[in-house]
Short mmCIF file of C-alpha atoms and ligand atoms in Angstrom, two decimals:
data_model
loop_
_atom_site.label_atom_id
_atom_site.label_comp_id
_atom_site.label_asym_id
_atom_site.label_seq_id
_atom_site.Cartn_x
_atom_site.Cartn_y
_atom_site.Cartn_z
CA MET S 293 18.56 -21.55 -8.11
CA THR S 294 16.26 -18.66 -6.20
CA GLU S 295 14.54 -16.16 -8.71
CA LEU S 296 13.86 -12.97 -7.76
CA LEU S 297 9.99 -11.77 -7.85
CA ASP S 298 11.00 -8.55 -9.12
CA GLY S 299 8.22 -5.98 -7.38
CA LYS S 300 10.54 -3.03 -9.21
CA ALA S 301 9.82 -4.18 -12.71
CA LEU S 302 6.30 -5.75 -12.04
CA ALA S 303 5.06 -2.28 -10.78
CA LEU S 304 6.88 -0.49 -13.79
CA GLN S 305 5.17 -3.06 -16.38
CA ILE S 306 1.92 -2.47 -14.36
CA LYS S 307 2.50 1.48 -14.50
CA ASP S 308 2.97 1.37 -18.09
CA GLU S 309 -0.79 -0.50 -18.31
CA ILE S 310 -3.16 1.85 -16.73
CA ALA S 311 -1.05 5.12 -18.53
CA ASN S 312 -1.94 3.80 -21.62
CA GLU S 313 -5.91 3.38 -20.66
CA VAL S 314 -5.47 6.51 -18.73
CA ARG S 315 -3.73 8.24 -21.49
CA GLN S 316 -6.92 7.10 -24.27
CA MET S 317 -9.50 7.80 -21.83
CA THR S 318 -8.25 11.49 -21.61
CA GLN S 319 -7.74 11.00 -25.58
CA GLU S 320 -11.28 10.03 -25.41
CA GLY S 321 -12.14 13.70 -23.70
CA HIS S 322 -12.88 12.08 -20.06
CA ARG S 323 -11.06 13.53 -17.13
CA ALA S 324 -8.20 11.88 -15.37
CA PRO S 325 -8.71 9.70 -12.59
CA HIS S 326 -8.33 11.34 -9.13
CA LEU S 327 -6.23 10.22 -6.52
CA ALA S 328 -5.99 12.37 -2.91
CA ALA S 329 -4.18 11.49 0.31
CA VAL S 330 -4.31 12.48 3.46
CA ILE S 331 -1.41 12.91 6.06
CA VAL S 332 -1.37 13.91 10.03
CA GLY S 333 1.98 14.89 11.04
CA SER S 334 5.27 14.47 9.75
CA ASP S 335 6.50 11.29 10.10
CA GLY S 336 9.66 10.37 8.33
CA ALA S 337 8.13 7.16 6.42
CA SER S 338 4.44 8.47 6.34
CA MET S 339 5.82 11.23 4.18
CA THR S 340 8.27 8.97 1.73
CA TYR S 341 5.20 6.76 1.21
CA VAL S 342 2.55 9.72 0.69
CA ALA S 343 5.42 11.04 -1.70
CA ASN S 344 5.78 7.81 -3.70
CA LYS S 345 1.96 7.86 -3.89
CA GLU S 346 1.83 10.96 -5.61
CA LYS S 347 4.78 10.82 -7.75
CA SER S 348 3.37 7.50 -9.10
CA SER S 349 0.13 8.87 -9.84
CA HIS S 350 1.31 11.31 -11.97
CA GLU S 351 3.35 9.07 -13.56
CA VAL S 352 0.58 6.98 -14.74
CA GLY S 353 -2.10 10.66 -15.50
CA PHE S 354 -3.85 10.54 -12.76
CA THR S 355 -4.77 13.77 -10.80
CA SER S 356 -3.65 14.10 -7.40
CA SER S 357 -3.63 16.11 -4.06
CA VAL S 358 -2.31 15.73 -0.82
CA TYR S 359 -3.90 16.96 2.66
CA ARG S 360 -1.33 17.45 4.83
CA MET S 361 -2.22 18.37 8.40
CA ALA S 362 -0.60 19.17 11.47
CA GLU S 363 0.11 16.58 14.51
CA SER S 364 -1.92 18.85 16.65
CA THR S 365 -4.89 17.78 14.26
CA THR S 366 -7.98 16.21 16.05
CA GLU S 367 -10.03 14.21 15.81
CA LYS S 368 -13.12 16.02 14.81
CA GLN S 369 -11.30 18.27 12.03
CA LEU S 370 -9.94 15.09 10.31
CA LEU S 371 -13.12 13.34 10.62
CA GLU S 372 -14.54 16.78 8.63
CA THR S 373 -11.68 16.76 6.02
CA ILE S 374 -12.96 12.98 5.36
CA ASP S 375 -16.36 14.04 4.68
CA PHE S 376 -15.35 16.86 2.54
CA LEU S 377 -13.28 13.89 0.62
CA ASN S 378 -16.60 11.85 0.73
CA ASN S 379 -18.54 14.10 -0.92
CA ASP S 380 -15.78 15.86 -3.57
CA PRO S 381 -17.18 14.67 -7.00
CA ASP S 382 -13.81 15.44 -8.63
CA ILE S 383 -12.52 12.77 -6.25
CA ASP S 384 -12.41 9.35 -7.26
CA GLY S 385 -10.72 7.44 -3.87
CA PHE S 386 -8.10 8.62 -1.03
CA ILE S 387 -6.39 7.04 1.62
CA VAL S 388 -5.68 8.31 5.33
CA GLN S 389 -2.02 7.67 5.77
CA LEU S 390 -1.24 5.36 8.84
CA PRO S 391 -0.67 5.48 11.98
CA LEU S 392 -2.09 8.39 13.54
CA PRO S 393 -0.98 9.91 16.08
CA LYS S 394 -1.99 8.49 19.05
CA HIS S 395 -4.97 11.16 20.52
CA ILE S 396 -7.27 10.11 16.90
CA ASP S 397 -8.80 6.96 16.80
CA GLU S 398 -7.66 4.81 13.86
CA GLN S 399 -10.58 2.91 13.31
CA LYS S 400 -13.14 5.64 13.91
CA VAL S 401 -11.43 7.62 10.83
CA ILE S 402 -11.75 4.05 9.02
CA ASN S 403 -15.26 3.78 9.43
CA ALA S 404 -15.67 7.54 7.78
CA ILE S 405 -14.37 6.73 4.51
CA SER S 406 -16.40 5.95 2.16
CA ALA S 407 -16.68 2.65 1.35
CA GLU S 408 -17.00 3.39 -2.38
CA LYS S 409 -13.94 6.11 -2.00
CA ASP S 410 -12.07 3.40 0.11
CA VAL S 411 -8.87 2.27 -2.12
CA ASP S 412 -7.05 1.32 0.52
CA GLY S 413 -9.59 -1.30 0.92
CA PHE S 414 -9.44 -1.08 4.50
CA THR S 415 -12.76 0.14 6.03
CA PRO S 416 -15.46 -2.96 6.90
CA VAL S 417 -17.63 -2.59 3.84
CA ASN S 418 -14.87 -3.70 1.21
CA ILE S 419 -13.22 -6.24 4.53
CA GLY S 420 -16.50 -8.26 4.48
CA ARG S 421 -17.14 -8.02 0.71
CA MET S 422 -13.24 -9.28 0.77
CA VAL S 423 -14.59 -12.02 2.67
CA LEU S 424 -17.73 -13.28 0.82
CA GLY S 425 -15.47 -13.14 -2.64
CA GLU S 426 -17.48 -10.22 -3.70
CA ASP S 427 -16.26 -7.17 -5.65
CA CYS S 428 -14.22 -5.06 -3.27
CA PHE S 429 -11.16 -3.29 -3.23
CA THR S 430 -8.66 -4.91 -1.77
CA PRO S 431 -6.21 -3.83 0.78
CA ALA S 432 -3.39 -3.16 -1.51
CA THR S 433 -0.29 -4.56 0.46
CA PRO S 434 -2.31 -8.00 0.32
CA MET S 435 -3.57 -7.34 -3.32
CA GLY S 436 0.19 -6.01 -4.53
CA ILE S 437 1.56 -9.86 -2.88
CA CYS S 438 -1.11 -11.38 -4.51
CA THR S 439 -0.51 -9.91 -8.05
CA LEU S 440 3.31 -10.69 -7.54
CA LEU S 441 2.41 -14.40 -7.23
CA LYS S 442 0.04 -14.88 -10.17
CA ARG S 443 2.23 -12.65 -12.42
CA TYR S 444 5.23 -14.46 -11.84
CA GLY S 445 2.96 -17.93 -12.30
CA ILE S 446 4.25 -19.05 -8.62
CA GLU S 447 2.04 -22.20 -8.30
CA THR S 448 -0.29 -21.53 -5.45
CA ALA S 449 -3.24 -24.45 -5.78
CA GLY S 450 -3.33 -26.98 -2.85
CA LYS S 451 0.49 -25.47 -1.48
CA HIS S 452 1.04 -24.53 2.38
CA CYS S 453 1.11 -21.06 2.92
CA VAL S 454 1.76 -19.93 6.33
CA VAL S 455 1.64 -15.93 6.53
CA ILE S 456 3.51 -14.80 10.27
CA GLY S 457 1.28 -11.79 11.43
CA ARG S 458 -2.37 -11.30 11.76
CA SER S 459 -2.71 -7.60 11.29
CA ASN S 460 -5.84 -5.77 9.72
CA ILE S 461 -4.39 -4.61 6.86
CA VAL S 462 -1.56 -7.27 5.84
CA GLY S 463 -1.53 -10.69 7.95
CA THR S 464 -5.22 -11.26 8.01
CA PRO S 465 -6.29 -10.57 4.29
CA VAL S 466 -3.49 -12.02 2.98
CA ALA S 467 -4.40 -15.67 4.25
CA ASN S 468 -8.14 -14.87 3.37
CA LEU S 469 -7.49 -13.99 0.08
CA LEU S 470 -4.72 -17.19 -0.77
CA SER S 471 -6.96 -19.59 0.78
CA ARG S 472 -10.13 -18.44 -1.56
CA LYS S 473 -10.94 -20.30 -5.20
CA GLY S 474 -8.51 -18.81 -7.45
CA PHE S 475 -5.15 -19.36 -5.51
CA ASP S 476 -6.38 -22.09 -3.53
CA CYS S 477 -3.40 -22.14 -0.89
CA THR S 478 -3.48 -24.55 2.51
CA VAL S 479 -3.44 -22.13 4.76
CA THR S 480 -1.27 -21.09 8.24
CA MET S 481 -1.66 -18.46 10.15
CA CYS S 482 0.63 -17.62 12.98
CA HIS S 483 0.58 -14.31 15.35
CA SER S 484 2.37 -13.19 18.29
CA LYS S 485 1.11 -15.96 20.70
CA THR S 486 1.82 -18.69 18.03
CA GLN S 487 3.63 -21.62 19.56
CA ASN S 488 6.39 -23.81 17.79
CA LEU S 489 6.81 -20.75 14.91
CA LYS S 490 10.18 -22.79 13.31
CA GLU S 491 8.18 -26.24 13.07
CA LEU S 492 5.47 -24.30 11.08
CA THR S 493 7.92 -22.09 9.33
CA LEU S 494 9.68 -25.03 8.02
CA GLN S 495 6.82 -26.83 6.47
CA ALA S 496 5.56 -23.69 4.10
CA ASP S 497 6.14 -24.23 0.29
CA ILE S 498 5.04 -20.36 0.29
CA LEU S 499 6.25 -18.04 2.87
CA VAL S 500 4.64 -15.05 3.46
CA VAL S 501 6.44 -12.10 6.41
CA ALA S 502 4.81 -9.73 7.80
CA ILE S 503 5.53 -9.71 11.29
CA GLY S 504 7.21 -5.77 11.86
CA LYS S 505 10.43 -6.98 13.21
CA PRO S 506 13.61 -6.78 11.06
CA GLU S 507 15.59 -9.91 10.10
CA PHE S 508 13.38 -12.05 12.24
CA VAL S 509 13.25 -14.69 9.80
CA THR S 510 16.46 -16.47 9.52
CA GLY S 511 17.49 -19.34 7.02
CA ASP S 512 17.04 -22.24 9.38
CA MET S 513 13.36 -21.17 9.69
CA VAL S 514 12.55 -21.82 5.61
CA LYS S 515 11.86 -25.23 3.73
CA PRO S 516 14.36 -25.46 0.69
CA GLY S 517 12.72 -24.40 -2.56
CA ALA S 518 9.70 -22.35 -0.71
CA VAL S 519 8.62 -18.95 -1.77
CA VAL S 520 9.61 -16.47 0.31
CA VAL S 521 7.11 -13.15 0.29
CA ASP S 522 9.02 -10.78 2.50
CA VAL S 523 6.51 -7.94 3.64
CA GLY S 524 8.45 -6.01 6.06
CA ILE S 525 10.54 -2.38 5.89
CA HIS S 526 13.11 -1.10 8.48
CA ARG S 527 15.05 2.08 8.00
CA VAL S 528 18.44 0.96 9.69
CA GLU S 529 21.12 3.64 9.97
CA ASP S 530 23.52 3.16 7.37
CA ALA S 531 26.18 5.85 7.54
CA THR S 532 27.19 4.40 3.86
CA LYS S 533 24.40 5.73 2.70
CA LYS S 534 23.46 8.84 1.28
CA ASN S 535 20.17 9.41 3.28
CA GLY S 536 22.22 8.03 6.09
CA TYR S 537 20.11 4.60 6.36
CA ARG S 538 19.28 1.70 4.04
CA VAL S 539 16.16 -0.33 4.07
CA ILE S 540 15.64 -3.98 5.32
CA GLY S 541 12.82 -6.46 5.87
CA ASP S 542 12.01 -8.91 8.00
CA VAL S 543 13.43 -11.92 6.78
CA LYS S 544 16.88 -12.85 7.03
CA HIS S 545 17.66 -12.19 2.80
CA SER S 546 22.16 -13.43 3.20
CA GLU S 547 20.84 -16.46 5.20
CA VAL S 548 17.12 -17.37 3.84
CA ASP S 549 17.70 -16.43 -0.26
CA PRO S 550 19.59 -19.15 -0.98
CA LYS S 551 17.24 -21.99 0.11
CA CYS S 552 14.28 -20.45 -1.89
CA SER S 553 12.80 -21.12 -5.07
CA TRP S 554 11.60 -17.55 -5.29
CA VAL S 555 11.55 -14.97 -2.78
CA THR S 556 10.95 -10.95 -3.11
CA PRO S 557 13.55 -8.31 -2.43
CA VAL S 558 13.42 -5.87 -0.01
CA PRO S 559 13.43 -2.09 -1.15
CA GLY S 560 11.73 -3.55 -4.52
CA GLY S 561 9.47 -6.19 -3.98
CA VAL S 562 6.32 -6.36 -1.96
CA GLY S 563 6.50 -1.56 -1.67
CA PRO S 564 6.19 -0.94 -5.04
CA LEU S 565 3.44 -3.22 -6.17
CA THR S 566 1.04 -1.72 -3.04
CA ILE S 567 1.34 1.42 -4.64
CA VAL S 568 0.30 -0.13 -8.02
CA SER S 569 -2.64 -2.10 -6.08
CA LEU S 570 -3.19 2.02 -5.04
CA LEU S 571 -3.47 2.72 -8.32
CA GLN S 572 -5.20 -0.04 -10.06
CA ASN S 573 -8.06 0.30 -7.29
CA THR S 574 -8.45 4.09 -8.18
CA LEU S 575 -8.80 3.77 -11.50
CA LYS S 576 -11.54 0.66 -11.02
CA ALA S 577 -13.05 3.46 -8.06
CA TYR S 578 -13.69 6.37 -11.43
CA LYS S 579 -14.83 3.41 -13.92
CA ARG S 580 -17.07 2.67 -11.46
CA ARG S 581 -18.33 6.23 -11.02
P1 NAD G 657 1.73 -5.33 12.49
O1 NAD G 657 2.59 -4.86 13.84
O2 NAD G 657 1.00 -4.87 12.90
O3 NAD G 657 1.74 -6.96 12.90
C1 NAD G 657 2.77 -7.45 13.70
C2 NAD G 657 2.23 -9.06 13.77
O4 NAD G 657 3.33 -10.32 13.48
C3 NAD G 657 1.16 -9.52 14.73
O5 NAD G 657 -0.27 -9.85 14.19
C4 NAD G 657 1.85 -9.98 15.81
O6 NAD G 657 0.75 -11.01 16.13
C5 NAD G 657 2.84 -10.57 14.86
N1 NAD G 657 3.82 -11.51 15.76
C6 NAD G 657 4.01 -10.96 16.67
N2 NAD G 657 5.04 -11.31 17.16
C7 NAD G 657 5.58 -13.00 16.62
C8 NAD G 657 6.12 -14.12 16.46
N3 NAD G 657 7.18 -14.08 17.37
N4 NAD G 657 5.63 -15.03 15.94
C9 NAD G 657 4.53 -15.05 15.19
N5 NAD G 657 3.89 -13.52 14.73
C10 NAD G 657 4.39 -12.69 15.76
O7 NAD G 657 2.51 -5.39 11.30
P2 NAD G 657 2.06 -5.30 9.64
O8 NAD G 657 1.27 -3.50 9.48
O9 NAD G 657 1.59 -6.31 9.52
O10 NAD G 657 3.43 -4.54 8.94
C11 NAD G 657 4.62 -6.19 8.86
C12 NAD G 657 5.44 -5.40 8.08
O11 NAD G 657 5.09 -5.03 7.07
C13 NAD G 657 5.94 -4.14 8.75
O12 NAD G 657 7.42 -4.08 8.75
C14 NAD G 657 5.16 -3.24 7.90
O13 NAD G 657 6.30 -2.07 8.40
C15 NAD G 657 5.72 -4.09 6.83
N6 NAD G 657 4.52 -2.95 5.43
C16 NAD G 657 5.00 -3.06 4.13
C17 NAD G 657 3.93 -2.75 3.15
C18 NAD G 657 4.45 -2.62 2.15
O14 NAD G 657 3.53 -2.15 1.26
N7 NAD G 657 6.06 -3.55 1.56
C19 NAD G 657 2.56 -2.31 4.16
C20 NAD G 657 2.42 -2.21 5.64
C21 NAD G 657 3.30 -3.14 6.02
#
């Protein structure tokens, strides 16, 4: 029987734990942790993500602020805002919502974020610390995937984990984390130049899919009994929905789910845990200070 790695339910539980901790600290007279977000332009999906992060911050008792900047914002103006946030003593952590408009150098912007406030875990310092197994802010989505596997007690040691995708924010860090002590998977990382992808995915005890292509992984690519983590998020038009769209993943769930032992749904799988990881990192940044 297939069981759900229910990210929505787990996120609620962890948010409750964070809220209790924050309540206790504020009752003792401490200020609340403060998470800020910067958004440039008005991309629909990015605005939804930032709104969800703001909502979740309030739910756990954090202070939250959002810096909304016009699409025409220059790189210099954005770097000045980051400098301001780096130095604002009231802010514990902040994120810059990606993607940024084409005229802005994304890596330059990420590099400008102070490692101590980088609660998305995207800066070279935090990525370096993660690879070395040092204390760091782990990138939010990979951290969420690890939390799902741990909290649901999924056996990982010695298992063959196949990761599809090698992006800096998902594929590369999750492959690293799952191969480290504590998870102890044997990891194969696949990318756009991988040959015989299906041969590899069919060997996966744990399949993490972060390819960014709607319903790319089909039933014939999955080994019976595998654990499948679908990171993908895509909006597709759906006139039957009130908002005019529905959300699907990188996995064709109608075919894949019946073959799995465990699977993350989309929506309600990895997404909610990404936000929770951000909250956990912010709480950590607050405590460090
Ligand atoms: P990306 O586009 O940066 O990376 C996609 C990766 O897939 C690349 O590394 C590429 O090499 C690989 N790839 C492309 N074609 C391939 C092929 N034919 N075979 C094997 N590999 C191939 O995407 P990303 O930023 O890592 O995001 C992946 C998906 O996850 C997207 O749908 C994104 O929206 C979603 N996402 C979700 C969350 C969340 O919180 N749930 C967070 C981040 C990203």
